[in-house]
Amino acid sequence: MSVIEVEQLTKDYGSHRGVFDVSFEVGEGEVFGFLGPNGAGKTTTIRHLMGFSKPQSGAIKVSNKDSWKDAAAIKREVGYLPGELAFPKNMTGKAFIDFMARERQISDMTKTDHLIDMFELDISPKLDTMSLGTRRKVAIVTAFMHDPDILVLDEPTSGLDPVMQERFIEFLLEEKRAGKSILLSSHIFSEVDATCDRIAIIKEGEVVSTVVADDIRKNENKTYKIEFADENEYQRFVDNTSLDTTVKRPRQNQVKVEIKDENIKELFTDLSQYQLNFITEEKFSLEDYFMNFYDTNKSVSSGEEVLSHGIH
Ligand SMILES: Nc1ncnc2c1ncn2[C@@H]1O[C@H](COP(=O)(O)OP(=O)(O)OP(=O)(O)O)[C@@H](O)[C@H]1O
Ligand SMILES: [Mg+2]
Protein backbone atom coordinates (compact mmCIF):
# COMPACT_ATOMS: atom_id res chain seq x y z
CA MET A 1 0.00 0.00 0.00
CA SER A 2 1.20 3.49 -0.82
CA VAL A 3 1.14 6.12 1.89
CA ILE A 4 2.18 8.96 -0.43
CA GLU A 5 0.91 9.16 -4.02
CA VAL A 6 2.03 12.02 -6.24
CA GLU A 7 0.13 11.90 -9.50
CA GLN A 8 1.18 14.08 -12.42
CA LEU A 9 1.86 17.13 -10.26
CA THR A 10 2.49 20.27 -12.28
CA LYS A 11 3.25 23.78 -11.08
CA ASP A 12 4.63 26.04 -13.77
CA TYR A 13 6.31 29.19 -12.44
CA GLY A 14 7.28 30.22 -15.97
CA SER A 15 10.72 30.31 -17.61
CA HIS A 16 11.00 26.51 -17.24
CA ARG A 17 10.82 26.81 -13.46
CA GLY A 18 8.61 24.63 -11.34
CA VAL A 19 7.61 20.96 -11.51
CA PHE A 20 6.13 19.19 -14.51
CA ASP A 21 4.12 15.98 -14.51
CA VAL A 22 5.86 14.64 -11.41
CA SER A 23 4.65 11.20 -10.30
CA PHE A 24 5.92 8.79 -7.66
CA GLU A 25 4.66 6.73 -4.75
CA VAL A 26 6.07 5.96 -1.34
CA GLY A 27 5.06 2.57 0.04
CA GLU A 28 4.30 1.74 3.64
CA GLY A 29 7.52 1.18 5.57
CA GLU A 30 9.60 2.44 2.68
CA VAL A 31 12.40 5.01 2.80
CA PHE A 32 12.16 6.88 -0.48
CA GLY A 33 14.99 9.19 -1.53
CA PHE A 34 14.19 12.32 -3.51
CA LEU A 35 17.30 13.67 -5.17
CA GLY A 36 18.24 16.28 -7.67
CA PRO A 37 20.42 19.34 -8.26
CA ASN A 38 19.69 22.76 -6.77
CA GLY A 39 16.49 24.25 -8.15
CA ALA A 40 15.29 20.90 -9.55
CA GLY A 41 11.90 21.04 -7.80
CA LYS A 42 12.27 18.97 -4.61
CA THR A 43 11.06 21.62 -2.17
CA THR A 44 8.26 22.67 -4.55
CA THR A 45 7.00 19.06 -4.69
CA ILE A 46 7.30 18.63 -0.93
CA ARG A 47 5.46 21.89 -0.18
CA HIS A 48 2.59 20.72 -2.39
CA LEU A 49 2.62 17.38 -0.65
CA MET A 50 2.27 19.11 2.74
CA GLY A 51 -0.62 21.23 1.47
CA PHE A 52 1.15 24.62 1.45
CA SER A 53 0.47 25.09 -2.28
CA LYS A 54 -2.40 24.05 -4.51
CA PRO A 55 -1.41 21.87 -7.48
CA GLN A 56 -1.91 23.61 -10.81
CA SER A 57 -2.76 20.17 -12.16
CA GLY A 58 -2.43 16.66 -10.82
CA ALA A 59 -3.11 15.49 -7.28
CA ILE A 60 -1.33 14.24 -4.20
CA LYS A 61 -2.61 11.87 -1.57
CA VAL A 62 -0.98 11.39 1.78
CA SER A 63 -2.42 8.57 3.83
CA ASN A 64 -5.34 8.57 1.38
CA LYS A 65 -6.13 12.23 2.07
CA ASP A 66 -5.99 14.97 -0.54
CA SER A 67 -2.96 17.15 0.16
CA TRP A 68 -4.82 20.40 -0.60
CA LYS A 69 -8.33 19.74 0.73
CA ASP A 70 -7.18 17.84 3.82
CA ALA A 71 -4.04 19.89 4.44
CA ALA A 72 -4.78 20.50 8.12
CA ALA A 73 -5.18 16.78 8.85
CA ILE A 74 -2.00 15.96 6.92
CA LYS A 75 0.01 18.59 8.81
CA ARG A 76 -1.18 17.07 12.11
CA GLU A 77 -0.43 13.51 11.09
CA VAL A 78 2.87 13.79 9.22
CA GLY A 79 6.28 14.60 10.69
CA TYR A 80 7.54 17.41 8.48
CA LEU A 81 11.00 18.90 8.41
CA PRO A 82 11.04 21.93 6.10
CA GLY A 83 14.00 22.79 3.91
CA GLU A 84 13.90 26.44 4.90
CA LEU A 85 13.49 26.91 8.60
CA ALA A 86 11.20 29.65 9.87
CA PHE A 87 10.79 29.87 13.63
CA PRO A 88 8.87 32.36 15.75
CA LYS A 89 11.03 35.25 16.92
CA ASN A 90 11.94 35.82 20.58
CA MET A 91 11.19 32.28 21.68
CA THR A 92 13.64 29.94 23.36
CA GLY A 93 14.11 26.45 21.97
CA LYS A 94 12.44 25.05 25.08
CA ALA A 95 9.42 27.37 24.82
CA PHE A 96 9.02 26.39 21.15
CA ILE A 97 9.28 22.65 21.81
CA ASP A 98 6.78 22.95 24.73
CA PHE A 99 4.45 24.94 22.46
CA MET A 100 4.63 22.26 19.74
CA ALA A 101 4.01 19.54 22.34
CA ARG A 102 0.84 21.34 23.53
CA GLU A 103 -0.29 21.89 19.92
CA ARG A 104 0.05 18.19 19.26
CA GLN A 105 -1.35 17.21 22.65
CA ILE A 106 1.71 15.18 23.52
CA SER A 107 1.69 14.16 27.16
CA ASP A 108 4.52 11.63 26.99
CA MET A 109 7.77 13.49 26.34
CA THR A 110 9.97 10.35 26.20
CA LYS A 111 10.59 10.59 22.46
CA THR A 112 11.26 14.35 22.68
CA ASP A 113 13.77 13.88 25.52
CA HIS A 114 15.43 11.00 23.63
CA LEU A 115 15.89 13.24 20.56
CA ILE A 116 17.26 16.16 22.60
CA ASP A 117 19.77 13.82 24.28
CA MET A 118 20.77 12.07 21.07
CA PHE A 119 21.53 15.31 19.25
CA GLU A 120 23.15 16.90 22.33
CA LEU A 121 20.82 19.84 21.92
CA ASP A 122 20.83 22.79 24.32
CA ILE A 123 17.28 24.16 24.07
CA SER A 124 17.73 27.04 26.52
CA PRO A 125 18.89 29.82 24.10
CA LYS A 126 16.53 31.85 21.96
CA LEU A 127 15.92 30.31 18.51
CA ASP A 128 17.17 33.38 16.60
CA THR A 129 20.51 33.30 18.42
CA MET A 130 21.10 29.59 17.68
CA SER A 131 23.52 28.42 15.01
CA LEU A 132 22.09 26.95 11.79
CA GLY A 133 22.96 23.40 12.87
CA THR A 134 21.33 23.89 16.29
CA ARG A 135 18.16 25.23 14.71
CA ARG A 136 18.16 22.22 12.37
CA LYS A 137 18.30 19.98 15.46
CA VAL A 138 15.26 21.78 16.91
CA ALA A 139 13.45 21.13 13.59
CA ILE A 140 14.41 17.43 13.79
CA VAL A 141 13.01 17.22 17.33
CA THR A 142 9.70 18.85 16.33
CA ALA A 143 9.37 16.65 13.21
CA PHE A 144 9.74 13.43 15.17
CA MET A 145 8.44 14.29 18.68
CA HIS A 146 4.87 13.00 18.11
CA ASP A 147 6.24 9.72 16.76
CA PRO A 148 4.48 10.00 13.37
CA ASP A 149 4.19 7.02 11.03
CA ILE A 150 4.89 9.17 7.95
CA LEU A 151 7.87 11.52 7.71
CA VAL A 152 8.57 14.11 5.05
CA LEU A 153 12.11 15.41 5.40
CA ASP A 154 13.49 18.14 3.16
CA GLU A 155 17.29 18.05 3.49
CA PRO A 156 17.13 17.15 7.17
CA THR A 157 20.87 17.21 7.86
CA SER A 158 21.92 20.33 5.96
CA GLY A 159 23.97 22.39 8.40
CA LEU A 160 24.71 19.46 10.73
CA ASP A 161 28.33 18.52 11.39
CA PRO A 162 29.56 15.07 10.21
CA VAL A 163 29.17 13.46 13.65
CA MET A 164 25.58 14.67 13.92
CA GLN A 165 24.87 13.63 10.31
CA GLU A 166 26.06 10.13 11.19
CA ARG A 167 23.87 10.15 14.32
CA PHE A 168 20.91 11.20 12.22
CA ILE A 169 21.48 8.27 9.83
CA GLU A 170 21.51 5.86 12.80
CA PHE A 171 18.30 7.44 14.09
CA LEU A 172 16.65 7.20 10.65
CA LEU A 173 17.56 3.50 10.49
CA GLU A 174 15.93 3.04 13.94
CA GLU A 175 12.78 4.70 12.58
CA LYS A 176 12.93 2.53 9.47
CA ARG A 177 13.13 -0.61 11.62
CA ALA A 178 10.07 0.65 13.49
CA GLY A 179 8.20 0.57 10.15
CA LYS A 180 7.98 4.29 9.42
CA SER A 181 7.39 5.54 5.86
CA ILE A 182 9.86 8.25 4.96
CA LEU A 183 10.31 10.67 2.08
CA LEU A 184 13.84 12.02 2.24
CA SER A 185 15.17 14.80 0.08
CA SER A 186 18.92 15.00 0.34
CA HIS A 187 22.18 15.98 -1.34
CA ILE A 188 24.22 13.67 0.87
CA PHE A 189 24.94 10.38 -0.90
CA SER A 190 26.09 8.52 2.21
CA GLU A 191 22.78 9.36 3.88
CA VAL A 192 20.79 8.15 0.88
CA ASP A 193 22.97 5.07 0.39
CA ALA A 194 22.63 4.06 4.05
CA THR A 195 18.86 4.46 4.30
CA CYS A 196 16.90 4.44 1.03
CA ASP A 197 14.98 1.56 -0.54
CA ARG A 198 14.06 3.43 -3.71
CA ILE A 199 15.18 6.71 -5.18
CA ALA A 200 13.63 9.19 -7.60
CA ILE A 201 15.82 11.71 -9.35
CA ILE A 202 14.31 15.03 -10.34
CA LYS A 203 15.99 17.33 -12.83
CA GLU A 204 14.66 20.60 -14.21
CA GLY A 205 11.25 19.88 -12.69
CA GLU A 206 10.86 16.37 -14.11
CA VAL A 207 11.42 12.96 -12.60
CA VAL A 208 14.10 11.49 -14.86
CA SER A 209 14.68 8.20 -13.06
CA THR A 210 13.20 6.03 -10.32
CA VAL A 211 15.40 3.16 -9.18
CA VAL A 212 15.52 0.40 -6.60
CA ALA A 213 18.66 1.24 -4.62
CA ASP A 214 19.70 -2.43 -4.28
CA ASP A 215 19.80 -2.81 -8.06
CA ILE A 216 22.64 -0.30 -8.07
CA ARG A 217 24.27 -1.57 -4.87
CA LYS A 218 24.36 -5.14 -6.21
CA ASN A 219 25.69 -4.12 -9.59
CA GLU A 220 27.53 -7.12 -10.99
CA ASN A 221 29.57 -5.12 -13.45
CA LYS A 222 33.02 -3.92 -12.56
CA THR A 223 35.43 -1.68 -14.34
CA TYR A 224 39.15 -2.41 -14.09
CA LYS A 225 41.86 0.06 -14.94
CA ILE A 226 44.97 -1.65 -16.30
CA GLU A 227 48.36 -0.10 -17.02
CA PHE A 228 50.77 -2.04 -19.22
CA ALA A 229 54.53 -2.02 -18.74
CA ASP A 230 55.16 -0.30 -22.07
CA GLU A 231 53.67 0.79 -25.37
CA ASN A 232 54.27 -2.59 -27.05
CA GLU A 233 52.46 -4.51 -24.36
CA TYR A 234 49.59 -2.00 -24.47
CA GLN A 235 49.25 -2.27 -28.25
CA ARG A 236 49.50 -6.08 -28.26
CA PHE A 237 46.63 -6.24 -25.73
CA VAL A 238 44.44 -3.75 -27.62
CA ASP A 239 45.00 -5.65 -30.89
CA ASN A 240 44.28 -9.11 -29.48
CA THR A 241 41.79 -8.89 -26.65
CA SER A 242 38.20 -9.95 -27.06
CA LEU A 243 37.22 -8.05 -23.88
CA ASP A 244 35.26 -4.83 -24.04
CA THR A 245 37.79 -2.01 -23.55
CA THR A 246 35.66 1.02 -22.74
CA VAL A 247 38.44 3.59 -22.45
CA LYS A 248 41.86 3.55 -24.11
CA ARG A 249 44.67 5.83 -23.03
CA PRO A 250 47.62 5.06 -25.32
CA ARG A 251 49.88 7.75 -23.86
CA GLN A 252 49.62 6.23 -20.37
CA ASN A 253 49.53 2.65 -21.75
CA GLN A 254 46.22 2.27 -19.92
CA VAL A 255 42.86 0.72 -20.73
CA LYS A 256 39.62 0.35 -18.84
CA VAL A 257 37.84 -2.96 -19.16
CA GLU A 258 34.26 -3.51 -18.09
CA ILE A 259 33.31 -7.06 -17.19
CA LYS A 260 30.69 -9.00 -15.32
CA ASP A 261 31.86 -10.60 -12.05
CA GLU A 262 31.46 -14.06 -13.57
CA ASN A 263 34.01 -13.26 -16.30
CA ILE A 264 36.81 -12.29 -13.95
CA LYS A 265 38.75 -15.53 -14.58
CA GLU A 266 38.80 -14.82 -18.31
CA LEU A 267 40.22 -11.36 -17.66
CA PHE A 268 43.05 -12.62 -15.48
CA THR A 269 43.89 -15.52 -17.83
CA ASP A 270 44.12 -13.02 -20.65
CA LEU A 271 46.22 -10.56 -18.62
CA SER A 272 48.71 -13.26 -17.53
CA GLN A 273 50.20 -13.03 -21.04
CA TYR A 274 51.21 -9.38 -20.59
CA GLN A 275 53.62 -7.32 -18.52
CA LEU A 276 51.60 -4.97 -16.29
CA ASN A 277 52.38 -2.04 -14.01
CA PHE A 278 49.10 -2.31 -12.12
CA ILE A 279 45.42 -3.24 -12.19
CA THR A 280 42.79 -1.48 -10.06
CA GLU A 281 39.07 -1.99 -9.65
CA GLU A 282 36.81 1.01 -10.09
CA LYS A 283 33.53 0.44 -8.30
CA PHE A 284 30.32 1.78 -9.75
CA SER A 285 28.44 3.22 -6.81
CA LEU A 286 25.16 4.98 -6.13
CA GLU A 287 27.20 8.17 -6.17
CA ASP A 288 28.44 7.52 -9.74
CA TYR A 289 24.86 6.88 -10.75
CA PHE A 290 23.64 10.16 -9.24
CA MET A 291 26.52 12.17 -10.59
CA ASN A 292 25.39 11.36 -14.12
CA PHE A 293 22.28 13.38 -13.39
CA TYR A 294 23.99 16.17 -11.46
CA ASP A 295 26.45 16.92 -14.23
CA THR A 296 24.83 19.88 -15.95
CA ASN A 297 26.90 19.40 -19.10
CA LYS A 298 25.33 16.02 -19.69
CA SER A 299 21.80 15.81 -20.91
CA VAL A 300 20.35 12.57 -19.65
CA SER A 301 16.92 11.76 -20.86
CA SER A 302 16.27 8.48 -19.11
CA GLY A 303 17.51 6.36 -16.25
CA GLU A 304 17.92 3.40 -18.57
CA GLU A 305 20.52 5.36 -20.50
CA VAL A 306 22.64 5.79 -17.37
CA LEU A 307 22.01 2.25 -16.19
CA SER A 308 23.16 0.86 -19.50
CA HIS A 309 26.60 2.34 -18.86
CA GLY A 310 26.95 0.97 -15.39
CA ILE A 311 24.60 -1.96 -15.04
CA HIS A 312 23.66 -4.71 -17.43
N1 LIG B 1 7.12 30.66 -5.37
C1 LIG B 1 7.89 30.56 -6.45
N2 LIG B 1 7.79 31.43 -7.48
C2 LIG B 1 8.56 31.32 -8.60
N3 LIG B 1 9.50 30.35 -8.77
C3 LIG B 1 9.65 29.46 -7.77
C4 LIG B 1 8.88 29.51 -6.56
N4 LIG B 1 9.25 28.47 -5.77
C5 LIG B 1 10.22 27.82 -6.45
N5 LIG B 1 10.47 28.41 -7.64
C6 LIG B 1 11.44 27.94 -8.67
O1 LIG B 1 11.16 26.56 -8.94
C7 LIG B 1 12.38 25.84 -9.14
C8 LIG B 1 12.44 24.69 -8.14
O2 LIG B 1 12.78 25.17 -6.86
P1 LIG B 1 12.88 24.23 -5.56
O3 LIG B 1 13.05 25.10 -4.37
O4 LIG B 1 11.74 23.29 -5.56
O5 LIG B 1 14.23 23.42 -5.86
P2 LIG B 1 14.97 22.32 -4.96
O6 LIG B 1 15.06 21.09 -5.78
O7 LIG B 1 14.35 22.22 -3.62
O8 LIG B 1 16.45 22.94 -4.86
P3 LIG B 1 17.52 22.93 -3.64
O9 LIG B 1 18.32 21.66 -3.78
O10 LIG B 1 18.35 24.13 -3.94
O11 LIG B 1 16.78 23.03 -2.33
C9 LIG B 1 13.50 26.85 -8.99
O12 LIG B 1 13.85 27.29 -10.29
C10 LIG B 1 12.88 27.97 -8.18
O13 LIG B 1 13.49 29.20 -8.47
MG1 LIG C 1 14.99 22.61 -1.69
PDB file of C-alpha atoms and ligand atoms in Angstrom, residues 38-39 41-44 83-84 154-155 185 187, ligand 2:
ATOM      1  CA  ASN A  38      19.686  22.758  -6.765  1.00  0.00           C
ATOM      2  CA  GLY A  39      16.494  24.247  -8.145  1.00  0.00           C
ATOM      3  CA  GLY A  41      11.904  21.038  -7.798  1.00  0.00           C
ATOM      4  CA  LYS A  42      12.269  18.970  -4.612  1.00  0.00           C
ATOM      5  CA  THR A  43      11.055  21.620  -2.169  1.00  0.00           C
ATOM      6  CA  THR A  44       8.264  22.667  -4.552  1.00  0.00           C
ATOM      7  CA  GLY A  83      14.004  22.790   3.910  1.00  0.00           C
ATOM      8  CA  GLU A  84      13.898  26.443   4.899  1.00  0.00           C
ATOM      9  CA  ASP A 154      13.495  18.142   3.158  1.00  0.00           C
ATOM     10  CA  GLU A 155      17.294  18.046   3.487  1.00  0.00           C
ATOM     11  CA  SER A 185      15.167  14.801   0.077  1.00  0.00           C
ATOM     12  CA  HIS A 187      22.178  15.980  -1.336  1.00  0.00           C
TER      13      HIS A 187
HETATM   14 MG    MG B   2      14.988  22.612  -1.690  1.00  0.00          MG
END
